[in-house]
Amino acid sequence: MKERNKQDSFMIMDTGAASGRLGLIALATARYLAETNDMNKTVVFARKAVSACEEYIFLDKLQYLAEGGRLSKTGALFGDMLKMKPVISPQPEGAKKVGTVKTQEDQVTFAITKLDTSLKEDSNAMIMLEYSDNKKWVHGTVKKSWKSYIRRRKLSCSPCR
């Protein structure tokens, strides 16, 4: 459902997205509108962004899923003992498990494989790295791998400090 104001200066759209994915869709759409100043083209762009935008959440500890009631405490304990790290993708119908990895290195490999699958050679992609309790790892290991990937793919990164 969408609603426009009389001046056609804003529109409400239910994307079904949340978290980082919603943030990326909003940022990309705002940038597109600023470049084009065309609401109709921007609506088309936003719809494409909703279907193209992907989000992957890499969990190190299953205890958080158990605390939130999404996994039994026993399941979380055994998963952590077996070093099973699910990869979750938030969807409008709920979180969907899209993979399982064992190590943080596997998480980075999974993410880069997904990027390689999704990005075309001439892609103009916007990619966001987020962290929770793993800031040091994201700013160290992940960022280092990320910069290497960007150089190999000849992508630009802004900001990529």
mmCIF file of C-alpha atoms in Angstrom:
data_model
loop_
_atom_site.group_PDB
_atom_site.id
_atom_site.type_symbol
_atom_site.label_atom_id
_atom_site.label_comp_id
_atom_site.label_asym_id
_atom_site.label_seq_id
_atom_site.Cartn_x
_atom_site.Cartn_y
_atom_site.Cartn_z
ATOM 1 C CA MET A 1 0.000 0.000 0.000
ATOM 2 C CA LYS A 2 1.261 3.451 -0.805
ATOM 3 C CA GLU A 3 0.170 6.962 -0.078
ATOM 4 C CA ARG A 4 1.409 10.192 -1.623
ATOM 5 C CA ASN A 5 1.024 13.691 -0.355
ATOM 6 C CA LYS A 6 -0.494 16.448 -2.543
ATOM 7 C CA GLN A 7 2.900 17.943 -3.403
ATOM 8 C CA ASP A 8 4.168 14.494 -4.460
ATOM 9 C CA SER A 9 7.241 15.054 -2.271
ATOM 10 C CA PHE A 10 7.105 11.807 -0.332
ATOM 11 C CA MET A 11 5.589 8.364 -0.578
ATOM 12 C CA ILE A 12 5.006 5.582 1.912
ATOM 13 C CA MET A 13 5.883 2.076 0.714
ATOM 14 C CA ASP A 14 5.740 -1.181 2.659
ATOM 15 C CA THR A 15 8.973 -2.919 1.696
ATOM 16 C CA GLY A 16 8.626 -5.875 4.040
ATOM 17 C CA ALA A 17 12.238 -5.157 5.002
ATOM 18 C CA ALA A 18 13.787 -4.432 8.371
ATOM 19 C CA SER A 19 17.171 -3.753 9.919
ATOM 20 C CA GLY A 20 20.144 -3.237 7.641
ATOM 21 C CA ARG A 21 18.257 -4.165 4.478
ATOM 22 C CA LEU A 22 15.655 -1.460 5.105
ATOM 23 C CA GLY A 23 18.418 1.045 5.781
ATOM 24 C CA LEU A 24 20.176 0.237 2.505
ATOM 25 C CA ILE A 25 16.941 0.446 0.517
ATOM 26 C CA ALA A 26 16.140 3.827 2.083
ATOM 27 C CA LEU A 27 19.659 5.205 1.486
ATOM 28 C CA ALA A 28 19.826 4.000 -2.124
ATOM 29 C CA THR A 29 16.346 5.342 -2.879
ATOM 30 C CA ALA A 30 17.086 8.735 -1.301
ATOM 31 C CA ARG A 31 20.305 8.999 -3.317
ATOM 32 C CA TYR A 32 18.470 8.083 -6.511
ATOM 33 C CA LEU A 33 15.771 10.708 -5.884
ATOM 34 C CA ALA A 34 18.437 13.346 -5.173
ATOM 35 C CA GLU A 35 20.121 12.505 -8.503
ATOM 36 C CA THR A 36 16.967 12.329 -10.643
ATOM 37 C CA ASN A 37 14.475 14.567 -8.825
ATOM 38 C CA ASP A 38 11.803 12.346 -10.422
ATOM 39 C CA MET A 39 9.322 10.718 -8.026
ATOM 40 C CA ASN A 40 7.867 8.303 -10.597
ATOM 41 C CA LYS A 41 11.287 6.955 -11.615
ATOM 42 C CA THR A 42 12.245 6.779 -7.939
ATOM 43 C CA VAL A 43 9.207 4.611 -7.137
ATOM 44 C CA VAL A 44 10.276 2.182 -9.874
ATOM 45 C CA PHE A 45 13.850 2.266 -8.533
ATOM 46 C CA ALA A 46 12.660 1.618 -4.963
ATOM 47 C CA ARG A 47 10.649 -1.433 -6.036
ATOM 48 C CA LYS A 48 13.683 -2.835 -7.844
ATOM 49 C CA ALA A 49 15.843 -2.119 -4.781
ATOM 50 C CA VAL A 50 13.406 -4.030 -2.549
ATOM 51 C CA SER A 51 13.687 -7.138 -4.715
ATOM 52 C CA ALA A 52 17.457 -6.834 -5.298
ATOM 53 C CA CYS A 53 18.609 -6.004 -1.759
ATOM 54 C CA GLU A 54 19.868 -8.952 0.298
ATOM 55 C CA GLU A 55 20.783 -9.189 3.975
ATOM 56 C CA TYR A 56 22.748 -11.933 5.705
ATOM 57 C CA ILE A 57 23.228 -12.160 9.443
ATOM 58 C CA PHE A 58 26.072 -14.306 10.726
ATOM 59 C CA LEU A 59 25.597 -15.547 14.270
ATOM 60 C CA ASP A 60 28.535 -16.643 16.388
ATOM 61 C CA LYS A 61 26.498 -17.834 19.355
ATOM 62 C CA LEU A 62 23.114 -19.491 19.180
ATOM 63 C CA GLN A 63 22.319 -18.375 22.729
ATOM 64 C CA TYR A 64 20.843 -15.171 21.276
ATOM 65 C CA LEU A 65 18.315 -17.164 19.247
ATOM 66 C CA ALA A 66 17.445 -19.179 22.354
ATOM 67 C CA GLU A 67 17.061 -16.039 24.473
ATOM 68 C CA GLY A 68 14.706 -14.609 21.844
ATOM 69 C CA GLY A 69 12.647 -17.819 21.823
ATOM 70 C CA ARG A 70 13.556 -18.712 18.223
ATOM 71 C CA LEU A 71 15.531 -21.810 19.229
ATOM 72 C CA SER A 72 15.409 -24.141 22.197
ATOM 73 C CA LYS A 73 18.122 -23.720 24.820
ATOM 74 C CA THR A 74 19.129 -27.348 24.267
ATOM 75 C CA GLY A 75 19.382 -26.791 20.508
ATOM 76 C CA ALA A 76 21.474 -23.690 21.078
ATOM 77 C CA LEU A 77 23.795 -25.521 23.462
ATOM 78 C CA PHE A 78 24.379 -28.417 21.040
ATOM 79 C CA GLY A 79 24.760 -26.059 18.070
ATOM 80 C CA ASP A 80 27.378 -24.028 19.934
ATOM 81 C CA MET A 81 29.193 -27.209 21.034
ATOM 82 C CA LEU A 82 29.278 -28.462 17.427
ATOM 83 C CA LYS A 83 30.348 -25.005 16.239
ATOM 84 C CA MET A 84 27.363 -24.694 13.924
ATOM 85 C CA LYS A 85 26.833 -21.058 12.954
ATOM 86 C CA PRO A 86 23.622 -20.404 11.039
ATOM 87 C CA VAL A 87 23.400 -17.724 8.378
ATOM 88 C CA ILE A 88 20.053 -15.941 8.625
ATOM 89 C CA SER A 89 18.308 -13.738 6.084
ATOM 90 C CA PRO A 90 15.432 -11.624 7.432
ATOM 91 C CA GLN A 91 12.412 -11.868 5.130
ATOM 92 C CA PRO A 92 8.922 -10.312 5.315
ATOM 93 C CA GLU A 93 7.559 -13.671 6.490
ATOM 94 C CA GLY A 94 10.278 -14.080 9.130
ATOM 95 C CA ALA A 95 13.938 -14.996 9.445
ATOM 96 C CA LYS A 96 15.033 -17.688 7.005
ATOM 97 C CA LYS A 97 18.069 -19.905 7.542
ATOM 98 C CA VAL A 98 20.056 -19.734 4.289
ATOM 99 C CA GLY A 99 23.187 -21.603 5.314
ATOM 100 C CA THR A 100 25.385 -22.973 8.051
ATOM 101 C CA VAL A 101 29.094 -22.382 8.557
ATOM 102 C CA LYS A 102 31.543 -23.503 11.215
ATOM 103 C CA THR A 103 34.077 -20.698 11.554
ATOM 104 C CA GLN A 104 34.300 -16.941 11.202
ATOM 105 C CA GLU A 105 36.513 -17.507 8.160
ATOM 106 C CA ASP A 106 33.657 -19.554 6.659
ATOM 107 C CA GLN A 107 31.333 -16.602 7.324
ATOM 108 C CA VAL A 108 33.538 -14.300 5.236
ATOM 109 C CA THR A 109 33.791 -16.898 2.455
ATOM 110 C CA PHE A 110 29.998 -17.334 2.474
ATOM 111 C CA ALA A 111 29.470 -13.565 2.180
ATOM 112 C CA ILE A 112 31.955 -13.183 -0.679
ATOM 113 C CA THR A 113 30.420 -16.143 -2.521
ATOM 114 C CA LYS A 114 26.969 -14.531 -2.191
ATOM 115 C CA LEU A 115 28.368 -11.239 -3.494
ATOM 116 C CA ASP A 116 29.993 -12.969 -6.463
ATOM 117 C CA THR A 117 26.671 -14.636 -7.250
ATOM 118 C CA SER A 118 24.625 -11.449 -6.915
ATOM 119 C CA LEU A 119 26.894 -8.806 -8.447
ATOM 120 C CA LYS A 120 27.295 -8.445 -12.161
ATOM 121 C CA GLU A 121 30.534 -7.060 -13.608
ATOM 122 C CA ASP A 122 28.994 -3.616 -14.154
ATOM 123 C CA SER A 123 27.063 -3.559 -10.872
ATOM 124 C CA ASN A 124 26.597 -0.329 -9.003
ATOM 125 C CA ALA A 125 26.167 -1.966 -5.616
ATOM 126 C CA MET A 126 25.788 -0.515 -2.167
ATOM 127 C CA ILE A 127 27.056 -2.849 0.550
ATOM 128 C CA MET A 128 26.880 -2.399 4.317
ATOM 129 C CA LEU A 129 28.908 -4.175 6.984
ATOM 130 C CA GLU A 130 27.339 -4.149 10.430
ATOM 131 C CA TYR A 131 28.431 -5.531 13.765
ATOM 132 C CA SER A 132 26.972 -6.227 17.183
ATOM 133 C CA ASP A 133 29.267 -7.676 19.819
ATOM 134 C CA ASN A 134 31.953 -8.478 17.231
ATOM 135 C CA LYS A 135 33.164 -4.980 16.331
ATOM 136 C CA LYS A 136 36.855 -5.868 16.673
ATOM 137 C CA TRP A 137 36.515 -8.840 14.300
ATOM 138 C CA VAL A 138 34.491 -6.852 11.728
ATOM 139 C CA HIS A 139 36.898 -3.908 11.795
ATOM 140 C CA GLY A 140 39.899 -6.246 11.594
ATOM 141 C CA THR A 141 39.513 -9.562 9.794
ATOM 142 C CA VAL A 142 36.359 -8.808 7.820
ATOM 143 C CA LYS A 143 37.458 -5.364 6.696
ATOM 144 C CA LYS A 144 40.823 -6.735 5.515
ATOM 145 C CA SER A 145 39.122 -9.458 3.457
ATOM 146 C CA TRP A 146 36.616 -6.900 2.222
ATOM 147 C CA LYS A 147 39.271 -4.486 0.953
ATOM 148 C CA SER A 148 40.993 -7.329 -0.882
ATOM 149 C CA TYR A 149 37.682 -8.344 -2.489
ATOM 150 C CA ILE A 150 36.949 -4.757 -3.558
ATOM 151 C CA ARG A 151 40.371 -4.458 -5.219
ATOM 152 C CA ARG A 152 39.927 -7.790 -7.058
ATOM 153 C CA ARG A 153 36.446 -6.850 -8.302
ATOM 154 C CA LYS A 154 37.533 -3.255 -9.096
ATOM 155 C CA LEU A 155 34.723 -1.860 -6.948
ATOM 156 C CA SER A 156 34.700 1.435 -5.149
ATOM 157 C CA CYS A 157 34.103 1.620 -1.436
ATOM 158 C CA SER A 158 32.887 4.741 0.300
ATOM 159 C CA PRO A 159 33.763 5.138 3.061
ATOM 160 C CA CYS A 160 36.194 2.261 3.389
ATOM 161 C CA ARG A 161 38.490 3.418 6.178
#
